[in-house]
Amino acid sequence: MLYRRFPARILIAVVIATTFVTVPFSGLAQQASPVAPNRAQVEAVVKEAYDKFRSDTSGKNADYIPFLAQVDSKMFGVAVVSTDNQVFSMGEIKYAFSIQSISKVYTLALAMEELGAARVFDRIGSEPTGRPFNSVPAVVDMTTHTGNPYVNAGAIATTSLIAGKDANEKWNKILDFYSKAAGEKLTLIDEVYKSEAATNAGNKALSMLLAKYERIYAEPFESVDIYTKQCSVGVNVVQLARMGATLANNGKNPASGEQVIKPENVPYILSSMMMAGLYDGSGGWAWKVGLPAKSGVGGGIVAVVPGKGAIAVFSPRLDEAGNSVKAQRVIEYVANKLDFNLFSPRSVGLKGE
Ligand code: GLN
């Protein structure tokens, strides 16, 4: 009998030993998620993806905002931030690109901090439109008349929910909130703001349409102006990944330790990202990648892996829907290799045969 039990003990010892050998780097990330990959695995896969896609030139810069048309389309940066604030980055990590529509996630979060999720849901809704992000027919046809917080109409309506004694106070609150999510002071890129403000007749029209349906909650053009500023906030790819990691870490910034977003609001934010984060590319994205993500026409995409961390990619060339081509490919590759897809039982460690 004894000889039978003995090997079992050795086996347990070996299993424990190999566990420590293969996952030496992670602390908190693995407390939050015991199946988080270790740093060496993440580094290897991100490097593979970086090399595989670095010379991909598909897509083209956004040009409806003149400033974005002349951004160097060859720039390419990748960053991963884990929930225990380990940072891994490659390529262009210093350049501050405009956050554009990724801002919508954090204005939604701020609106929920102030009003609670139920009231925000009531005023904005959360239905995918299946239409381009700036669609006018979507606003007319849908019963919510906003769609969701990530198409322009819903986003402008969400910005209009932020309280303040004047436009300046509202804007500063928004910028401070983004900075807390990033763990660093963020600033406006004035040239982007001016370029977009001079060409945003479409967004002004959307704001008047929202007014017609009583779906905007402050003066329409003031709300568009604040919205235009929020889209013109500059972030580098590491700051963007940390903003995503704040969501992955249940609303607590992994660098500063500050609880920026109430934990109970995080699932609302992530589910809305899953449904509409890549606009009319969201269905294909969910099918292939299975991670909540948000894109911006500045070329950034951030994808959140709950409990584990976030991956952000910056590359200005976009597809038809306005999503960075290279960013989608890199994140898809990394998510598949590291079993991040939330719809796969492998994401919680069930490997199967
Ligand atoms: N500021 C841009 C706009 O309003 C944001 C769009 C985007 O990133 N998809 O058109």
Tab-separated table of C-alpha atoms and ligand atoms in Angstrom:
chain	number	residue	atom	x	y	z
A	1	MET	CA	0.000	0.000	0.000
A	2	LEU	CA	2.727	2.380	1.055
A	3	TYR	CA	4.572	2.087	-2.261
A	4	ARG	CA	1.361	3.181	-3.993
A	5	ARG	CA	0.940	6.363	-1.960
A	6	PHE	CA	4.547	7.333	-2.230
A	7	PRO	CA	4.568	8.082	-5.978
A	8	ALA	CA	1.422	10.167	-5.559
A	9	ARG	CA	3.222	12.392	-3.075
A	10	ILE	CA	6.135	12.761	-5.418
A	11	LEU	CA	3.737	13.625	-8.181
A	12	ILE	CA	2.143	16.365	-6.065
A	13	ALA	CA	5.592	17.723	-5.193
A	14	VAL	CA	6.554	17.768	-8.863
A	15	VAL	CA	3.320	19.525	-9.825
A	16	ILE	CA	3.859	22.184	-7.150
A	17	ALA	CA	7.495	22.634	-8.176
A	18	THR	CA	6.696	23.000	-11.872
A	19	THR	CA	3.924	25.447	-11.079
A	20	PHE	CA	6.473	27.682	-9.378
A	21	VAL	CA	8.977	27.193	-12.154
A	22	THR	CA	6.590	28.061	-14.964
A	23	VAL	CA	4.845	31.020	-13.345
A	24	PRO	CA	7.570	32.872	-11.465
A	25	PHE	CA	6.674	36.423	-12.423
A	26	SER	CA	3.063	36.965	-11.564
A	27	GLY	CA	1.780	38.069	-8.223
A	28	LEU	CA	-1.504	39.900	-8.122
A	29	ALA	CA	-2.498	39.074	-11.684
A	30	GLN	CA	-2.581	35.450	-10.704
A	31	GLN	CA	-4.390	36.181	-7.490
A	32	ALA	CA	-7.078	37.836	-9.571
A	33	SER	CA	-6.885	35.140	-12.214
A	34	PRO	CA	-5.000	31.918	-11.513
A	35	VAL	CA	-4.828	31.241	-15.244
A	36	ALA	CA	-3.137	34.511	-16.215
A	37	PRO	CA	-0.158	33.778	-18.452
A	38	ASN	CA	3.251	34.624	-17.042
A	39	ARG	CA	5.354	37.475	-18.277
A	40	ALA	CA	7.647	35.332	-20.423
A	41	GLN	CA	4.663	33.865	-22.289
A	42	VAL	CA	3.149	37.297	-22.883
A	43	GLU	CA	6.446	38.739	-24.090
A	44	ALA	CA	7.050	35.880	-26.509
A	45	VAL	CA	3.590	36.054	-28.066
A	46	VAL	CA	3.537	39.860	-28.337
A	47	LYS	CA	6.948	39.765	-30.057
A	48	GLU	CA	5.690	37.120	-32.481
A	49	ALA	CA	2.638	39.230	-33.294
A	50	TYR	CA	4.706	42.389	-33.641
A	51	ASP	CA	7.055	40.761	-36.135
A	52	LYS	CA	4.280	39.015	-38.030
A	53	PHE	CA	2.290	42.187	-38.672
A	54	ARG	CA	4.852	44.992	-38.641
A	55	SER	CA	5.075	45.248	-42.432
A	56	ASP	CA	1.320	44.965	-43.008
A	57	THR	CA	0.213	48.132	-44.790
A	58	SER	CA	-3.501	47.413	-45.248
A	59	GLY	CA	-6.030	50.132	-44.543
A	60	LYS	CA	-5.645	53.892	-44.528
A	61	ASN	CA	-5.562	56.800	-42.094
A	62	ALA	CA	-8.809	58.526	-41.208
A	63	ASP	CA	-9.015	61.634	-43.369
A	64	TYR	CA	-12.338	63.212	-42.447
A	65	ILE	CA	-10.439	64.885	-39.599
A	66	PRO	CA	-7.659	66.662	-41.548
A	67	PHE	CA	-5.047	66.308	-38.789
A	68	LEU	CA	-5.369	62.519	-38.755
A	69	ALA	CA	-4.731	62.241	-42.499
A	70	GLN	CA	-1.166	63.464	-42.040
A	71	VAL	CA	-0.194	61.319	-39.034
A	72	ASP	CA	2.688	58.973	-39.981
A	73	SER	CA	0.857	55.772	-40.923
A	74	LYS	CA	3.936	53.616	-40.317
A	75	MET	CA	3.869	54.180	-36.558
A	76	PHE	CA	3.173	50.963	-34.677
A	77	GLY	CA	3.209	50.354	-30.932
A	78	VAL	CA	1.955	47.571	-28.665
A	79	ALA	CA	1.600	47.563	-24.868
A	80	VAL	CA	0.331	45.059	-22.347
A	81	VAL	CA	-0.374	46.057	-18.750
A	82	SER	CA	-1.371	43.343	-16.295
A	83	THR	CA	-3.598	43.723	-13.264
A	84	ASP	CA	-0.460	43.633	-11.115
A	85	ASN	CA	0.952	46.475	-13.208
A	86	GLN	CA	3.575	44.583	-15.116
A	87	VAL	CA	4.193	46.456	-18.332
A	88	PHE	CA	5.423	45.027	-21.566
A	89	SER	CA	5.668	47.228	-24.650
A	90	MET	CA	7.195	47.322	-28.125
A	91	GLY	CA	7.632	49.801	-30.961
A	92	GLU	CA	6.252	53.335	-30.876
A	93	ILE	CA	5.434	53.818	-27.210
A	94	LYS	CA	6.129	57.546	-26.748
A	95	TYR	CA	3.919	59.140	-29.396
A	96	ALA	CA	0.698	60.590	-27.973
A	97	PHE	CA	-2.067	59.860	-30.480
A	98	SER	CA	-5.624	61.122	-30.091
A	99	ILE	CA	-7.748	58.761	-28.055
A	100	GLN	CA	-10.814	59.527	-30.234
A	101	SER	CA	-13.706	57.128	-29.627
A	102	ILE	CA	-11.915	55.182	-26.904
A	103	SER	CA	-12.714	58.236	-24.755
A	104	LYS	CA	-16.381	57.207	-24.941
A	105	VAL	CA	-15.714	54.280	-22.594
A	106	TYR	CA	-14.400	56.522	-19.850
A	107	THR	CA	-17.061	59.217	-20.202
A	108	LEU	CA	-19.612	56.427	-19.871
A	109	ALA	CA	-17.794	55.257	-16.731
A	110	LEU	CA	-17.809	58.783	-15.301
A	111	ALA	CA	-21.509	59.229	-16.083
A	112	MET	CA	-22.230	55.996	-14.194
A	113	GLU	CA	-20.113	57.126	-11.244
A	114	GLU	CA	-22.249	60.261	-11.060
A	115	LEU	CA	-25.716	58.984	-11.934
A	116	GLY	CA	-25.619	55.232	-11.369
A	117	ALA	CA	-25.826	52.602	-14.085
A	118	ALA	CA	-29.635	52.392	-14.180
A	119	ARG	CA	-30.165	56.059	-15.030
A	120	VAL	CA	-27.453	56.019	-17.654
A	121	PHE	CA	-28.934	52.905	-19.248
A	122	ASP	CA	-32.341	54.558	-19.240
A	123	ARG	CA	-31.093	57.702	-20.998
A	124	ILE	CA	-28.559	56.204	-23.415
A	125	GLY	CA	-29.396	52.516	-23.958
A	126	SER	CA	-27.052	49.778	-25.061
A	127	GLU	CA	-28.234	48.455	-28.417
A	128	PRO	CA	-25.740	47.772	-31.191
A	129	THR	CA	-26.750	49.723	-34.284
A	130	GLY	CA	-24.987	47.609	-36.908
A	131	ARG	CA	-24.397	50.903	-38.703
A	132	PRO	CA	-21.370	53.203	-39.054
A	133	PHE	CA	-20.402	55.151	-35.936
A	134	ASN	CA	-21.704	58.466	-37.241
A	135	SER	CA	-24.950	57.118	-38.699
A	136	VAL	CA	-27.937	59.474	-38.817
A	137	PRO	CA	-30.522	56.822	-39.877
A	138	ALA	CA	-29.545	54.749	-36.807
A	139	VAL	CA	-30.613	57.613	-34.545
A	140	VAL	CA	-33.896	58.056	-36.380
A	141	ASP	CA	-34.788	54.378	-36.643
A	142	MET	CA	-33.890	53.094	-33.196
A	143	THR	CA	-36.400	53.504	-30.401
A	144	THR	CA	-33.685	54.670	-27.991
A	145	HIS	CA	-32.670	57.363	-30.522
A	146	THR	CA	-29.160	57.111	-29.127
A	147	GLY	CA	-28.179	53.518	-29.937
A	148	ASN	CA	-25.431	53.019	-27.407
A	149	PRO	CA	-22.682	55.005	-25.682
A	150	TYR	CA	-20.128	54.239	-28.412
A	151	VAL	CA	-21.715	55.538	-31.576
A	152	ASN	CA	-21.323	59.292	-31.908
A	153	ALA	CA	-24.956	60.154	-31.086
A	154	GLY	CA	-25.004	58.051	-27.914
A	155	ALA	CA	-21.568	59.306	-26.950
A	156	ILE	CA	-22.522	62.969	-27.331
A	157	ALA	CA	-25.644	62.264	-25.238
A	158	THR	CA	-23.441	60.553	-22.614
A	159	THR	CA	-21.103	63.552	-22.493
A	160	SER	CA	-24.141	65.784	-21.993
A	161	LEU	CA	-24.933	63.856	-18.784
A	162	ILE	CA	-21.764	65.034	-17.045
A	163	ALA	CA	-22.715	67.717	-14.528
A	164	GLY	CA	-20.836	70.977	-13.918
A	165	LYS	CA	-21.470	74.672	-13.438
A	166	ASP	CA	-20.131	75.431	-16.914
A	167	ALA	CA	-18.527	73.765	-19.926
A	168	ASN	CA	-15.052	74.224	-18.500
A	169	GLU	CA	-15.844	72.484	-15.250
A	170	LYS	CA	-17.432	69.559	-17.120
A	171	TRP	CA	-14.463	69.232	-19.453
A	172	ASN	CA	-11.935	69.359	-16.614
A	173	LYS	CA	-13.833	66.666	-14.746
A	174	ILE	CA	-13.704	64.430	-17.800
A	175	LEU	CA	-9.992	65.022	-18.373
A	176	ASP	CA	-9.198	64.371	-14.691
A	177	PHE	CA	-11.159	61.155	-14.783
A	178	TYR	CA	-9.292	59.897	-17.866
A	179	SER	CA	-6.015	60.815	-16.173
A	180	LYS	CA	-6.948	58.767	-13.111
A	181	ALA	CA	-7.753	55.783	-15.314
A	182	ALA	CA	-4.368	56.164	-17.048
A	183	GLY	CA	-2.520	56.840	-13.775
A	184	GLU	CA	-0.840	59.847	-15.388
A	185	LYS	CA	-1.843	63.387	-16.248
A	186	LEU	CA	-3.244	63.437	-19.777
A	187	THR	CA	-3.570	66.544	-21.930
A	188	LEU	CA	-5.505	67.839	-24.908
A	189	ILE	CA	-3.796	67.782	-28.316
A	190	ASP	CA	-4.813	71.249	-29.379
A	191	GLU	CA	-4.141	70.735	-33.107
A	192	VAL	CA	-6.423	67.680	-33.192
A	193	TYR	CA	-9.142	69.550	-31.327
A	194	LYS	CA	-8.964	72.522	-33.701
A	195	SER	CA	-8.891	70.290	-36.769
A	196	GLU	CA	-11.921	68.295	-35.651
A	197	ALA	CA	-13.852	71.318	-34.336
A	198	ALA	CA	-13.526	72.941	-37.765
A	199	THR	CA	-14.992	69.905	-39.532
A	200	ASN	CA	-17.626	68.461	-37.178
A	201	ALA	CA	-20.857	69.602	-38.814
A	202	GLY	CA	-22.009	65.966	-38.782
A	203	ASN	CA	-21.713	65.679	-35.016
A	204	LYS	CA	-23.483	69.029	-34.573
A	205	ALA	CA	-26.304	67.718	-36.749
A	206	LEU	CA	-26.503	64.572	-34.599
A	207	SER	CA	-26.756	66.729	-31.465
A	208	MET	CA	-29.729	68.646	-32.921
A	209	LEU	CA	-31.388	65.380	-33.867
A	210	LEU	CA	-30.898	64.181	-30.291
A	211	ALA	CA	-32.517	67.441	-29.130
A	212	LYS	CA	-35.512	66.735	-31.358
A	213	TYR	CA	-35.973	63.386	-29.594
A	214	GLU	CA	-35.233	64.901	-26.155
A	215	ARG	CA	-32.231	62.652	-25.888
A	216	ILE	CA	-29.591	65.249	-25.063
A	217	TYR	CA	-29.268	66.513	-21.520
A	218	ALA	CA	-27.349	69.787	-21.862
A	219	GLU	CA	-26.996	72.471	-24.525
A	220	PRO	CA	-26.341	70.492	-27.758
A	221	PHE	CA	-23.397	72.424	-29.245
A	222	GLU	CA	-21.737	72.775	-25.853
A	223	SER	CA	-21.941	68.983	-25.518
A	224	VAL	CA	-20.451	68.490	-28.998
A	225	ASP	CA	-17.598	70.827	-28.095
A	226	ILE	CA	-16.775	68.933	-24.890
A	227	TYR	CA	-17.106	65.653	-26.805
A	228	THR	CA	-14.681	66.952	-29.467
A	229	LYS	CA	-12.195	67.845	-26.721
A	230	GLN	CA	-12.493	64.436	-25.086
A	231	CYS	CA	-11.748	62.791	-28.458
A	232	SER	CA	-8.636	64.994	-28.805
A	233	VAL	CA	-6.988	63.821	-25.575
A	234	GLY	CA	-3.508	62.438	-26.246
A	235	VAL	CA	-2.438	59.017	-24.980
A	236	ASN	CA	0.537	56.847	-25.707
A	237	VAL	CA	0.008	53.131	-26.102
A	238	VAL	CA	1.179	52.307	-22.566
A	239	GLN	CA	-1.196	54.840	-21.027
A	240	LEU	CA	-3.989	53.373	-23.116
A	241	ALA	CA	-3.164	49.840	-21.981
A	242	ARG	CA	-3.219	51.034	-18.382
A	243	MET	CA	-6.630	52.603	-18.889
A	244	GLY	CA	-7.754	49.171	-20.079
A	245	ALA	CA	-6.022	47.421	-17.184
A	246	THR	CA	-7.985	49.627	-14.779
A	247	LEU	CA	-11.126	47.984	-16.157
A	248	ALA	CA	-9.523	44.533	-16.073
A	249	ASN	CA	-8.637	45.171	-12.427
A	250	ASN	CA	-12.245	45.784	-11.373
A	251	GLY	CA	-11.979	49.555	-11.747
A	252	LYS	CA	-8.827	49.980	-9.659
A	253	ASN	CA	-5.825	51.491	-11.419
A	254	PRO	CA	-3.073	48.869	-11.041
A	255	ALA	CA	-0.329	51.520	-10.897
A	256	SER	CA	-1.800	54.061	-8.490
A	257	GLY	CA	-4.026	51.672	-6.548
A	258	GLU	CA	-6.864	54.184	-6.865
A	259	GLN	CA	-10.401	52.820	-7.235
A	260	VAL	CA	-11.361	54.929	-10.259
A	261	ILE	CA	-14.502	53.070	-11.370
A	262	LYS	CA	-16.958	51.366	-9.040
A	263	PRO	CA	-16.542	47.586	-9.412
A	264	GLU	CA	-20.280	47.116	-9.962
A	265	ASN	CA	-20.122	49.313	-13.076
A	266	VAL	CA	-17.330	47.378	-14.756
A	267	PRO	CA	-19.506	44.596	-16.269
A	268	TYR	CA	-21.814	47.185	-17.867
A	269	ILE	CA	-18.852	48.902	-19.447
A	270	LEU	CA	-17.264	45.700	-20.701
A	271	SER	CA	-20.473	44.243	-22.077
A	272	SER	CA	-21.158	47.436	-24.011
A	273	MET	CA	-17.613	47.282	-25.406
A	274	MET	CA	-18.243	43.732	-26.545
A	275	MET	CA	-21.444	44.710	-28.338
A	276	ALA	CA	-20.464	48.000	-29.917
A	277	GLY	CA	-16.798	48.774	-29.250
A	278	LEU	CA	-15.833	48.299	-32.903
A	279	TYR	CA	-19.088	49.679	-34.346
A	280	ASP	CA	-20.256	47.708	-37.372
A	281	GLY	CA	-17.145	45.559	-36.969
A	282	SER	CA	-18.218	44.414	-33.492
A	283	GLY	CA	-19.892	41.159	-34.557
A	284	GLY	CA	-16.877	39.942	-36.498
A	285	TRP	CA	-14.621	40.965	-33.643
A	286	ALA	CA	-16.682	39.028	-31.068
A	287	TRP	CA	-16.626	35.999	-33.363
A	288	LYS	CA	-12.874	36.050	-33.877
A	289	VAL	CA	-11.500	37.491	-30.650
A	290	GLY	CA	-14.134	37.341	-27.910
A	291	LEU	CA	-12.801	40.258	-25.886
A	292	PRO	CA	-14.378	43.590	-24.970
A	293	ALA	CA	-12.482	46.248	-26.887
A	294	LYS	CA	-12.762	49.824	-28.056
A	295	SER	CA	-11.308	51.462	-31.118
A	296	GLY	CA	-10.722	55.068	-32.108
A	297	VAL	CA	-10.111	56.627	-35.514
A	298	GLY	CA	-6.753	57.872	-34.199
A	299	GLY	CA	-5.576	54.270	-34.712
A	300	GLY	CA	-5.756	52.947	-31.162
A	301	ILE	CA	-7.571	49.857	-29.937
A	302	VAL	CA	-7.625	48.620	-26.356
A	303	ALA	CA	-8.879	45.140	-25.444
A	304	VAL	CA	-9.644	44.159	-21.859
A	305	VAL	CA	-9.008	40.695	-20.444
A	306	PRO	CA	-10.943	40.708	-17.139
A	307	GLY	CA	-8.798	39.815	-14.140
A	308	LYS	CA	-5.662	39.553	-16.268
A	309	GLY	CA	-4.875	42.862	-17.931
A	310	ALA	CA	-5.247	44.801	-21.153
A	311	ILE	CA	-3.549	45.026	-24.509
A	312	ALA	CA	-3.398	48.260	-26.490
A	313	VAL	CA	-2.149	48.701	-30.037
A	314	PHE	CA	-1.574	51.887	-32.012
A	315	SER	CA	-1.387	51.869	-35.802
A	316	PRO	CA	-3.191	54.599	-37.783
A	317	ARG	CA	-4.342	52.636	-40.847
A	318	LEU	CA	-8.048	51.833	-40.550
A	319	ASP	CA	-10.539	49.503	-42.192
A	320	GLU	CA	-13.897	50.570	-43.637
A	321	ALA	CA	-15.568	50.608	-40.219
A	322	GLY	CA	-12.886	52.924	-38.789
A	323	ASN	CA	-10.953	50.314	-36.793
A	324	SER	CA	-7.149	50.010	-36.957
A	325	VAL	CA	-6.327	47.030	-39.165
A	326	LYS	CA	-3.012	46.163	-37.579
A	327	ALA	CA	-4.334	46.628	-34.044
A	328	GLN	CA	-7.128	44.144	-34.736
A	329	ARG	CA	-4.713	41.597	-36.192
A	330	VAL	CA	-2.216	41.859	-33.346
A	331	ILE	CA	-4.854	41.583	-30.633
A	332	GLU	CA	-6.559	38.671	-32.384
A	333	TYR	CA	-3.244	36.825	-32.636
A	334	VAL	CA	-2.275	37.431	-29.010
A	335	ALA	CA	-5.759	36.616	-27.682
A	336	ASN	CA	-5.850	33.305	-29.538
A	337	LYS	CA	-2.332	32.252	-28.555
A	338	LEU	CA	-2.855	33.126	-24.886
A	339	ASP	CA	-6.410	31.736	-24.587
A	340	PHE	CA	-7.943	35.109	-23.746
A	341	ASN	CA	-11.230	34.631	-25.664
A	342	LEU	CA	-13.889	34.946	-22.939
A	343	PHE	CA	-16.257	32.611	-24.751
A	344	SER	CA	-13.702	29.833	-24.708
A	345	PRO	CA	-13.627	27.594	-21.615
A	346	ARG	CA	-9.848	27.631	-22.167
A	347	SER	CA	-9.881	31.228	-20.886
A	348	VAL	CA	-10.575	29.891	-17.391
A	349	GLY	CA	-8.062	27.089	-17.688
A	350	LEU	CA	-10.200	24.240	-19.079
A	351	LYS	CA	-7.844	22.796	-21.661
A	352	GLY	CA	-9.693	19.643	-22.705
A	353	GLU	CA	-7.860	16.839	-24.432
B	1	GLN	N1	-14.012	62.206	-32.832
B	1	GLN	C1	-14.432	61.240	-33.779
B	1	GLN	C2	-15.776	61.602	-34.378
B	1	GLN	O1	-16.585	62.154	-33.715
B	1	GLN	C3	-14.485	59.907	-33.099
B	1	GLN	C4	-14.869	58.804	-34.023
B	1	GLN	C5	-14.150	57.509	-33.791
B	1	GLN	O2	-13.077	57.429	-33.201
B	1	GLN	N2	-14.722	56.464	-34.325
B	1	GLN	O3	-16.026	61.378	-35.517
